[in-house]
PDB file of C-alpha atoms and ligand atoms in Angstrom:
ATOM      1  CA  MET A  21     -15.253  11.783 -16.831  1.00 94.00           C
ATOM      2  CA  LEU A  22     -18.249  13.543 -15.601  1.00 97.00           C
ATOM      3  CA  ARG A  23     -21.262  15.172 -17.333  1.00 97.00           C
ATOM      4  CA  LEU A  24     -24.359  16.638 -15.967  1.00 98.00           C
ATOM      5  CA  GLU A  25     -27.033  17.478 -18.548  1.00 98.00           C
ATOM      6  CA  GLY A  26     -30.261  19.492 -17.648  1.00 97.00           C
ATOM      7  CA  VAL A  27     -29.979  18.431 -14.075  1.00 98.00           C
ATOM      8  CA  GLU A  28     -32.787  19.672 -11.731  1.00 97.00           C
ATOM      9  CA  CYS A  29     -32.818  18.808  -8.070  1.00 98.00           C
ATOM     10  CA  GLY A  30     -33.682  20.007  -4.583  1.00 97.00           C
ATOM     11  CA  TYR A  31     -35.163  19.409  -1.211  1.00 97.00           C
ATOM     12  CA  GLY A  32     -39.008  18.652  -1.054  1.00 94.00           C
ATOM     13  CA  ARG A  33     -40.752  21.337  -2.884  1.00 93.00           C
ATOM     14  CA  ILE A  34     -37.717  23.579  -3.033  1.00 96.00           C
ATOM     15  CA  GLN A  35     -35.816  23.443  -6.165  1.00 97.00           C
ATOM     16  CA  VAL A  36     -32.221  24.131  -6.027  1.00 98.00           C
ATOM     17  CA  LEU A  37     -30.332  23.525  -9.418  1.00 97.00           C
ATOM     18  CA  ARG A  38     -32.017  24.683 -12.477  1.00 96.00           C
ATOM     19  CA  ASP A  39     -31.351  22.985 -15.808  1.00 96.00           C
ATOM     20  CA  PHE A  40     -27.911  22.483 -14.860  1.00 97.00           C
ATOM     21  CA  SER A  41     -25.226  21.277 -17.394  1.00 97.00           C
ATOM     22  CA  LEU A  42     -21.498  20.722 -16.752  1.00 97.00           C
ATOM     23  CA  SER A  43     -18.805  18.764 -18.240  1.00 97.00           C
ATOM     24  CA  LEU A  44     -15.371  17.720 -16.932  1.00 97.00           C
ATOM     25  CA  GLY A  45     -12.352  15.659 -18.293  1.00 95.00           C
ATOM     26  CA  ALA A  46      -9.893  13.210 -16.327  1.00 93.00           C
ATOM     27  CA  GLY A  47      -7.693  15.355 -14.203  1.00 92.00           C
ATOM     28  CA  ASP A  48      -9.626  18.591 -14.555  1.00 94.00           C
ATOM     29  CA  THR A  49      -9.835  20.628 -11.334  1.00 95.00           C
ATOM     30  CA  LEU A  50     -12.896  22.874 -11.126  1.00 96.00           C
ATOM     31  CA  ALA A  51     -13.611  25.530  -8.516  1.00 95.00           C
ATOM     32  CA  VAL A  52     -17.187  26.333  -7.581  1.00 95.00           C
ATOM     33  CA  PHE A  53     -17.863  29.559  -5.618  1.00 91.00           C
ATOM     34  CA  GLY A  54     -20.716  31.666  -4.770  1.00 89.00           C
ATOM     35  CA  PRO A  55     -22.703  33.006  -1.858  1.00 88.00           C
ATOM     36  CA  ASN A  56     -24.542  31.133   0.746  1.00 88.00           C
ATOM     37  CA  GLY A  57     -27.528  29.193  -0.659  1.00 91.00           C
ATOM     38  CA  ALA A  58     -26.313  29.349  -4.238  1.00 93.00           C
ATOM     39  CA  GLY A  59     -26.510  25.554  -4.673  1.00 96.00           C
ATOM     40  CA  LYS A  60     -22.737  24.512  -4.371  1.00 95.00           C
ATOM     41  CA  SER A  61     -23.185  21.842  -1.637  1.00 96.00           C
ATOM     42  CA  THR A  62     -26.418  20.757  -3.615  1.00 97.00           C
ATOM     43  CA  LEU A  63     -24.217  20.291  -6.829  1.00 98.00           C
ATOM     44  CA  LEU A  64     -21.804  18.101  -4.780  1.00 97.00           C
ATOM     45  CA  LYS A  65     -24.547  15.992  -3.417  1.00 97.00           C
ATOM     46  CA  VAL A  66     -26.258  15.470  -6.662  1.00 98.00           C
ATOM     47  CA  ILE A  67     -22.892  14.163  -8.285  1.00 98.00           C
ATOM     48  CA  ALA A  68     -22.346  12.033  -5.267  1.00 97.00           C
ATOM     49  CA  GLY A  69     -25.787  10.639  -5.079  1.00 97.00           C
ATOM     50  CA  ALA A  70     -26.598  11.774  -1.643  1.00 95.00           C
ATOM     51  CA  ILE A  71     -29.677  13.376  -3.140  1.00 96.00           C
ATOM     52  CA  SER A  72     -31.415  12.546  -6.558  1.00 96.00           C
ATOM     53  CA  ALA A  73     -31.886  14.251  -9.585  1.00 97.00           C
ATOM     54  CA  TRP A  74     -35.471  14.963 -10.353  1.00 97.00           C
ATOM     55  CA  ARG A  75     -34.669  15.412 -14.014  1.00 97.00           C
ATOM     56  CA  GLY A  76     -31.609  15.193 -16.430  1.00 98.00           C
ATOM     57  CA  ARG A  77     -28.853  13.068 -16.562  1.00 98.00           C
ATOM     58  CA  ILE A  78     -25.407  12.724 -14.886  1.00 98.00           C
ATOM     59  CA  ASP A  79     -22.623  10.324 -16.559  1.00 97.00           C
ATOM     60  CA  CYS A  80     -19.386   9.212 -15.266  1.00 96.00           C
ATOM     61  CA  ASP A  81     -16.660   7.876 -17.266  1.00 94.00           C
ATOM     62  CA  GLY A  82     -19.144   7.141 -20.111  1.00 92.00           C
ATOM     63  CA  ALA A  83     -21.946   5.234 -18.169  1.00 96.00           C
ATOM     64  CA  ASP A  84     -25.294   6.547 -16.919  1.00 97.00           C
ATOM     65  CA  ILE A  85     -25.073   6.921 -13.003  1.00 97.00           C
ATOM     66  CA  THR A  86     -28.178   8.974 -12.759  1.00 97.00           C
ATOM     67  CA  ARG A  87     -30.077   6.365 -11.067  1.00 96.00           C
ATOM     68  CA  LEU A  88     -27.285   4.885  -8.944  1.00 96.00           C
ATOM     69  CA  GLY A  89     -27.196   5.521  -5.208  1.00 95.00           C
ATOM     70  CA  ALA A  90     -24.399   6.966  -3.267  1.00 93.00           C
ATOM     71  CA  GLU A  91     -22.738   3.666  -2.616  1.00 92.00           C
ATOM     72  CA  ASP A  92     -22.621   2.487  -6.126  1.00 93.00           C
ATOM     73  CA  ARG A  93     -21.277   5.879  -7.030  1.00 96.00           C
ATOM     74  CA  ALA A  94     -18.486   5.597  -4.520  1.00 92.00           C
ATOM     75  CA  GLU A  95     -17.380   2.276  -5.646  1.00 91.00           C
ATOM     76  CA  ARG A  96     -17.022   3.967  -9.286  1.00 93.00           C
ATOM     77  CA  GLY A  97     -14.838   6.404  -7.729  1.00 93.00           C
ATOM     78  CA  ILE A  98     -16.945   9.342  -6.811  1.00 96.00           C
ATOM     79  CA  VAL A  99     -16.220  10.191  -3.257  1.00 94.00           C
ATOM     80  CA  LEU A 100     -17.408  13.246  -1.328  1.00 93.00           C
ATOM     81  CA  CYS A 101     -15.733  15.041   1.375  1.00 90.00           C
ATOM     82  CA  PRO A 102     -18.682  16.782   3.075  1.00 86.00           C
ATOM     83  CA  GLU A 103     -18.902  20.110   4.574  1.00 81.00           C
ATOM     84  CA  GLY A 104     -18.309  19.962   8.335  1.00 75.00           C
ATOM     85  CA  ARG A 105     -15.987  16.918   8.412  1.00 73.00           C
ATOM     86  CA  ARG A 106     -18.501  14.409   9.537  1.00 83.00           C
ATOM     87  CA  ILE A 107     -15.832  12.299  11.199  1.00 87.00           C
ATOM     88  CA  PHE A 108     -16.632   9.552  13.711  1.00 91.00           C
ATOM     89  CA  THR A 109     -15.535  11.370  17.028  1.00 90.00           C
ATOM     90  CA  SER A 110     -15.509   8.106  19.020  1.00 93.00           C
ATOM     91  CA  LEU A 111     -13.460   6.077  16.593  1.00 95.00           C
ATOM     92  CA  SER A 112      -9.492   6.429  16.408  1.00 96.00           C
ATOM     93  CA  VAL A 113      -7.853   8.485  13.523  1.00 97.00           C
ATOM     94  CA  GLU A 114      -6.787   5.248  11.810  1.00 96.00           C
ATOM     95  CA  GLU A 115     -10.197   3.797  12.112  1.00 97.00           C
ATOM     96  CA  ASN A 116     -11.871   6.678  10.563  1.00 96.00           C
ATOM     97  CA  LEU A 117      -9.315   6.541   7.688  1.00 97.00           C
ATOM     98  CA  ARG A 118      -9.856   2.665   7.359  1.00 96.00           C
ATOM     99  CA  ILE A 119     -13.702   3.314   7.032  1.00 94.00           C
ATOM    100  CA  GLY A 120     -12.832   5.547   3.934  1.00 93.00           C
ATOM    101  CA  ALA A 121     -11.393   2.735   2.157  1.00 94.00           C
ATOM    102  CA  THR A 122     -14.607   0.490   2.333  1.00 90.00           C
ATOM    103  CA  PRO A 123     -15.993   1.233  -1.270  1.00 89.00           C
ATOM    104  CA  LEU A 124     -13.029  -0.578  -2.575  1.00 90.00           C
ATOM    105  CA  ARG A 125     -13.616  -3.755  -0.672  1.00 88.00           C
ATOM    106  CA  LYS A 126     -15.789  -5.277  -3.318  1.00 86.00           C
ATOM    107  CA  SER A 127     -13.693  -4.849  -6.401  1.00 86.00           C
ATOM    108  CA  LEU A 128     -10.253  -5.457  -4.719  1.00 88.00           C
ATOM    109  CA  GLY A 129     -11.276  -8.578  -2.882  1.00 86.00           C
ATOM    110  CA  SER A 130      -7.863 -10.016  -1.419  1.00 89.00           C
ATOM    111  CA  ALA A 131      -6.005  -7.068  -2.629  1.00 89.00           C
ATOM    112  CA  TYR A 132      -7.932  -4.869  -0.182  1.00 90.00           C
ATOM    113  CA  ALA A 133      -5.768  -5.111   2.847  1.00 92.00           C
ATOM    114  CA  GLY A 134      -2.799  -3.981   0.897  1.00 93.00           C
ATOM    115  CA  ALA A 135      -4.823  -1.080  -0.740  1.00 92.00           C
ATOM    116  CA  VAL A 136      -5.853  -0.102   2.952  1.00 95.00           C
ATOM    117  CA  ARG A 137      -2.081  -0.044   3.990  1.00 95.00           C
ATOM    118  CA  GLU A 138      -1.163   1.963   0.992  1.00 93.00           C
ATOM    119  CA  GLY A 139      -3.968   4.262   1.679  1.00 93.00           C
ATOM    120  CA  LEU A 140      -2.650   4.675   5.273  1.00 96.00           C
ATOM    121  CA  GLU A 141       0.691   5.486   4.241  1.00 94.00           C
ATOM    122  CA  ARG A 142      -0.461   8.042   1.513  1.00 89.00           C
ATOM    123  CA  ALA A 143      -2.779   9.768   4.010  1.00 90.00           C
ATOM    124  CA  TYR A 144       0.219   9.824   6.723  1.00 94.00           C
ATOM    125  CA  ALA A 145       2.476  11.047   4.204  1.00 89.00           C
ATOM    126  CA  MET A 146       0.288  13.947   3.168  1.00 85.00           C
ATOM    127  CA  PHE A 147      -0.798  14.920   6.723  1.00 87.00           C
ATOM    128  CA  PRO A 148       2.086  14.067   9.261  1.00 90.00           C
ATOM    129  CA  VAL A 149       0.000  14.801  12.102  1.00 90.00           C
ATOM    130  CA  LEU A 150      -2.305  12.287  11.496  1.00 94.00           C
ATOM    131  CA  ARG A 151       0.381   9.508  11.914  1.00 96.00           C
ATOM    132  CA  GLU A 152       1.332  11.072  15.240  1.00 96.00           C
ATOM    133  CA  ARG A 153      -2.298  10.859  16.463  1.00 96.00           C
ATOM    134  CA  ARG A 154      -3.259   7.716  14.689  1.00 95.00           C
ATOM    135  CA  ASP A 155      -4.369   6.115  18.090  1.00 96.00           C
ATOM    136  CA  ASN A 156      -6.199   9.286  19.378  1.00 94.00           C
ATOM    137  CA  SER A 157      -9.998   9.482  19.061  1.00 93.00           C
ATOM    138  CA  GLY A 158     -11.215  11.584  16.159  1.00 91.00           C
ATOM    139  CA  GLY A 159     -13.033  13.807  18.679  1.00 91.00           C
ATOM    140  CA  ALA A 160      -9.713  14.766  20.357  1.00 91.00           C
ATOM    141  CA  LEU A 161      -8.289  16.433  17.206  1.00 90.00           C
ATOM    142  CA  SER A 162      -8.240  20.091  16.625  1.00 86.00           C
ATOM    143  CA  GLY A 163     -10.555  21.605  14.047  1.00 82.00           C
ATOM    144  CA  GLY A 164      -7.846  21.773  11.359  1.00 81.00           C
ATOM    145  CA  GLN A 165      -6.756  18.129  12.174  1.00 87.00           C
ATOM    146  CA  GLN A 166     -10.325  16.939  11.849  1.00 89.00           C
ATOM    147  CA  GLN A 167     -10.614  18.737   8.257  1.00 86.00           C
ATOM    148  CA  MET A 168      -7.047  16.776   7.311  1.00 87.00           C
ATOM    149  CA  LEU A 169      -8.572  13.454   8.613  1.00 92.00           C
ATOM    150  CA  ALA A 170     -11.898  14.003   6.571  1.00 91.00           C
ATOM    151  CA  ILE A 171      -9.764  14.566   3.443  1.00 88.00           C
ATOM    152  CA  GLY A 172      -7.412  11.729   4.155  1.00 91.00           C
ATOM    153  CA  ARG A 173     -10.401   9.494   4.741  1.00 93.00           C
ATOM    154  CA  ALA A 174     -11.980  10.544   1.410  1.00 91.00           C
ATOM    155  CA  LEU A 175      -8.603   9.565  -0.314  1.00 90.00           C
ATOM    156  CA  MET A 176      -8.735   6.225   1.051  1.00 93.00           C
ATOM    157  CA  ALA A 177     -11.234   5.232  -1.643  1.00 91.00           C
ATOM    158  CA  ARG A 178      -8.830   6.020  -4.334  1.00 90.00           C
ATOM    159  CA  PRO A 179     -11.271   8.688  -5.826  1.00 92.00           C
ATOM    160  CA  LYS A 180     -11.269   9.155  -9.368  1.00 94.00           C
ATOM    161  CA  ILE A 181     -13.493  12.271  -8.838  1.00 96.00           C
ATOM    162  CA  LEU A 182     -12.949  14.188  -5.394  1.00 95.00           C
ATOM    163  CA  LEU A 183     -15.731  16.474  -4.398  1.00 96.00           C
ATOM    164  CA  LEU A 184     -14.492  18.780  -1.639  1.00 94.00           C
ATOM    165  CA  ASP A 185     -17.114  20.757   0.314  1.00 94.00           C
ATOM    166  CA  GLU A 186     -15.693  23.984   1.706  1.00 91.00           C
ATOM    167  CA  PRO A 187     -12.389  22.060   2.594  1.00 88.00           C
ATOM    168  CA  SER A 188     -10.756  25.290   4.131  1.00 86.00           C
ATOM    169  CA  LEU A 189     -13.643  26.126   6.510  1.00 83.00           C
ATOM    170  CA  GLY A 190     -12.415  26.548   9.894  1.00 77.00           C
ATOM    171  CA  LEU A 191      -8.729  26.203   8.793  1.00 79.00           C
ATOM    172  CA  ALA A 192      -6.258  29.026   9.876  1.00 83.00           C
ATOM    173  CA  PRO A 193      -5.105  30.758   6.826  1.00 86.00           C
ATOM    174  CA  ARG A 194      -1.629  29.000   6.986  1.00 85.00           C
ATOM    175  CA  LEU A 195      -3.114  25.628   7.276  1.00 81.00           C
ATOM    176  CA  ALA A 196      -5.643  26.278   4.430  1.00 85.00           C
ATOM    177  CA  ASP A 197      -2.695  27.202   2.080  1.00 86.00           C
ATOM    178  CA  GLU A 198      -0.716  24.231   3.300  1.00 81.00           C
ATOM    179  CA  PHE A 199      -3.972  22.221   2.505  1.00 81.00           C
ATOM    180  CA  TYR A 200      -4.424  23.735  -0.966  1.00 86.00           C
ATOM    181  CA  ALA A 201      -0.557  22.873  -1.829  1.00 84.00           C
ATOM    182  CA  ALA A 202      -1.336  19.231  -0.726  1.00 80.00           C
ATOM    183  CA  LEU A 203      -4.394  19.074  -3.141  1.00 82.00           C
ATOM    184  CA  ALA A 204      -1.852  20.727  -6.035  1.00 85.00           C
ATOM    185  CA  ASP A 205      -0.011  17.507  -5.435  1.00 80.00           C
ATOM    186  CA  LEU A 206      -3.129  15.523  -6.056  1.00 80.00           C
ATOM    187  CA  ARG A 207      -3.715  16.964  -9.194  1.00 80.00           C
ATOM    188  CA  THR A 208      -0.603  15.526 -10.508  1.00 80.00           C
ATOM    189  CA  LEU A 209      -2.104  11.867  -9.859  1.00 78.00           C
ATOM    190  CA  GLY A 210      -4.823  12.659 -12.557  1.00 84.00           C
ATOM    191  CA  MET A 211      -7.670  12.963 -10.383  1.00 90.00           C
ATOM    192  CA  THR A 212     -10.559  15.016 -11.294  1.00 94.00           C
ATOM    193  CA  ILE A 213     -11.426  17.384  -8.406  1.00 95.00           C
ATOM    194  CA  VAL A 214     -14.518  19.606  -7.696  1.00 96.00           C
ATOM    195  CA  VAL A 215     -13.727  21.897  -4.962  1.00 95.00           C
ATOM    196  CA  VAL A 216     -16.485  24.188  -3.414  1.00 94.00           C
ATOM    197  CA  GLU A 217     -15.559  27.174  -1.472  1.00 91.00           C
ATOM    198  CA  GLU A 218     -17.389  30.559  -0.739  1.00 83.00           C
ATOM    199  CA  SER A 219     -14.681  32.676  -1.770  1.00 79.00           C
ATOM    200  CA  ALA A 220     -12.515  32.192  -4.874  1.00 84.00           C
ATOM    201  CA  GLY A 221      -8.876  33.095  -4.067  1.00 85.00           C
ATOM    202  CA  ARG A 222      -7.482  29.768  -3.239  1.00 87.00           C
ATOM    203  CA  PRO A 223      -9.566  27.407  -5.225  1.00 89.00           C
ATOM    204  CA  LEU A 224      -8.968  29.581  -8.372  1.00 90.00           C
ATOM    205  CA  ARG A 225      -5.255  29.507  -7.827  1.00 88.00           C
ATOM    206  CA  LEU A 226      -5.528  25.664  -7.791  1.00 90.00           C
ATOM    207  CA  ALA A 227      -8.135  25.157 -10.566  1.00 93.00           C
ATOM    208  CA  ASP A 228      -7.892  25.157 -14.354  1.00 92.00           C
ATOM    209  CA  ARG A 229     -11.683  26.363 -14.410  1.00 95.00           C
ATOM    210  CA  GLY A 230     -14.260  28.089 -12.217  1.00 94.00           C
ATOM    211  CA  ILE A 231     -17.933  28.606 -12.073  1.00 94.00           C
ATOM    212  CA  LEU A 232     -19.815  31.265  -9.974  1.00 92.00           C
ATOM    213  CA  LEU A 233     -23.193  29.802  -8.812  1.00 93.00           C
ATOM    214  CA  ARG A 234     -26.058  31.921  -7.918  1.00 92.00           C
ATOM    215  CA  GLY A 235     -29.821  30.894  -7.589  1.00 93.00           C
ATOM    216  CA  GLY A 236     -28.962  27.183  -8.769  1.00 95.00           C
ATOM    217  CA  ARG A 237     -27.323  28.463 -12.109  1.00 95.00           C
ATOM    218  CA  ILE A 238     -24.075  29.065 -13.303  1.00 94.00           C
ATOM    219  CA  VAL A 239     -23.575  32.898 -14.046  1.00 92.00           C
ATOM    220  CA  ARG A 240     -20.001  32.699 -14.842  1.00 91.00           C
ATOM    221  CA  ASP A 241     -17.992  29.966 -16.403  1.00 93.00           C
ATOM    222  CA  GLY A 242     -14.269  30.295 -17.166  1.00 93.00           C
ATOM    223  CA  ALA A 243     -10.482  29.625 -17.175  1.00 93.00           C
ATOM    224  CA  ALA A 244      -9.507  30.122 -13.612  1.00 91.00           C
ATOM    225  CA  ALA A 245      -6.734  32.331 -14.712  1.00 87.00           C
ATOM    226  CA  ASP A 246      -9.316  34.596 -16.586  1.00 88.00           C
ATOM    227  CA  LEU A 247     -11.785  34.560 -13.627  1.00 86.00           C
ATOM    228  CA  MET A 248      -9.042  35.534 -11.168  1.00 82.00           C
ATOM    229  CA  SER A 249      -8.612  38.887 -13.035  1.00 76.00           C
ATOM    230  CA  ALA A 250     -12.319  39.395 -13.986  1.00 65.00           C
ATOM    231  CA  ALA A 251     -13.254  42.511 -12.252  1.00 53.00           C
ATOM    232  CA  ASP A 252     -17.044  41.763 -12.800  1.00 50.00           C
ATOM    233  CA  LEU A 253     -16.934  39.070 -10.628  1.00 57.00           C
ATOM    234  CA  GLY A 254     -16.924  41.424  -7.796  1.00 56.00           C
ATOM    235  CA  ALA A 255     -15.263  42.270  -4.724  1.00 48.00           C
ATOM    236  CA  ALA A 256     -17.201  40.060  -2.510  1.00 46.00           C
ATOM    237  CA  TYR A 257     -15.662  36.901  -4.102  1.00 53.00           C
ATOM    238  CA  LEU A 258     -12.094  37.738  -4.507  1.00 50.00           C
ATOM    239  CA  ALA A 259     -11.047  40.731  -2.314  1.00 43.00           C
ATOM    240  CA  GLU A 260     -10.919  38.405   0.517  1.00 45.00           C
ATOM    241  CA  HIS A 261      -8.062  36.739  -0.528  1.00 41.00           C
TER     242      HIS A 261
HETATM  243  P1  LIG B 172     -23.763  26.989   1.905  1.00 76.81           P
HETATM  244  O1  LIG B 172     -22.487  27.737   1.889  1.00 76.81           O
HETATM  245  O2  LIG B 172     -24.740  28.117   2.712  1.00 76.81           O
HETATM  246  O3  LIG B 172     -23.708  25.655   2.283  1.00 76.81           O
HETATM  247  P2  LIG B 172     -24.428  26.579  -0.763  1.00 76.81           P
HETATM  248  O4  LIG B 172     -24.094  27.217  -2.083  1.00 76.81           O
HETATM  249  O5  LIG B 172     -23.531  25.192  -0.614  1.00 76.81           O
HETATM  250  O6  LIG B 172     -24.390  27.532   0.534  1.00 76.81           O
HETATM  251  P3  LIG B 172     -26.680  24.779  -0.591  1.00 76.81           P
HETATM  252  O7  LIG B 172     -26.244  24.208   0.643  1.00 76.81           O
HETATM  253  O8  LIG B 172     -26.676  23.838  -1.866  1.00 76.81           O
HETATM  254  O9  LIG B 172     -26.148  26.001  -0.760  1.00 76.81           O
HETATM  255  O10 LIG B 172     -28.214  25.273  -0.424  1.00 76.81           O
HETATM  256  C1  LIG B 172     -29.103  25.552  -1.611  1.00 76.81           C
HETATM  257  C2  LIG B 172     -30.403  25.842  -1.044  1.00 76.81           C
HETATM  258  O11 LIG B 172     -31.203  24.664  -0.655  1.00 76.81           O
HETATM  259  C3  LIG B 172     -30.453  26.717   0.073  1.00 76.81           C
HETATM  260  O12 LIG B 172     -31.631  27.676  -0.011  1.00 76.81           O
HETATM  261  C4  LIG B 172     -30.704  25.915   1.243  1.00 76.81           C
HETATM  262  O13 LIG B 172     -31.351  26.402   2.317  1.00 76.81           O
HETATM  263  C5  LIG B 172     -31.571  24.743   0.745  1.00 76.81           C
HETATM  264  N1  LIG B 172     -31.473  23.380   1.385  1.00 76.81           N
HETATM  265  C6  LIG B 172     -30.064  22.786   1.610  1.00 76.81           C
HETATM  266  N2  LIG B 172     -30.090  21.669   2.131  1.00 76.81           N
HETATM  267  C7  LIG B 172     -31.326  21.410   2.602  1.00 76.81           C
HETATM  268  C8  LIG B 172     -32.041  20.406   3.125  1.00 76.81           C
HETATM  269  N3  LIG B 172     -31.391  19.399   3.486  1.00 76.81           N
HETATM  270  N4  LIG B 172     -33.447  20.630   3.166  1.00 76.81           N
HETATM  271  C9  LIG B 172     -34.215  21.634   2.672  1.00 76.81           C
HETATM  272  N5  LIG B 172     -33.286  22.827   2.217  1.00 76.81           N
HETATM  273  C10 LIG B 172     -32.156  22.581   2.011  1.00 76.81           C
END
């Protein structure tokens, strides 16, 4: 479903990912963790096309997407839910959700309106508080609710590959647990999920596989269950949870 080969990228003269290779099958869930500045967000951005690869190649579902922009990649089902929510605070909850569906417009044509209705129902079923607050402005939601809205909006595009950047950031522990339970339900739909967090506990319980990044490189890669019990991952990432 997704393959990165020898990808190098960064910002201006700052290189972040170095000779980065990774391969994920359909329905795989990958947890990416590591310290601040390791390159976790950068990895998601280069997959989503928010930044371009300097070198190397990215394939999605058998097609070379290295030179495609973010919009084309979204149309192919690669959807990034960015760190910090980035919701439209002056638009209503429902308007924010509807915007998430726009990558489907071209491919669905006359079926688009029905897909939007279905998507709204799915988002509201997953996060009932969004239904209650559908007419409120995004800016009037609590931090946790805004995070739910950001994820709901990402799901509106029916992602094949869902990229989540620190989804539990700012959520109270109970909400974060609920949110991860909802993600586990998404796995049953066959979606490929890449979830970035600074600490590994919750994402490793969800994922099949985990990678630890440091300095733009993978320093550990293994089955989630093995990483959960690997003493050498260090207290810094596991002890927190
Ligand atoms: P964090 O949890 O702090 O976001 P991260 O692992 O996601 O950590 P990245 O955001 O990918 O790290 O950042 C990797 C490196 O790239 C850092 O050194 C960061 O300062 C730098 N960086 C990130 N975004 C930019 C940008 N827009 N312009 C310049 N440098 C950037």
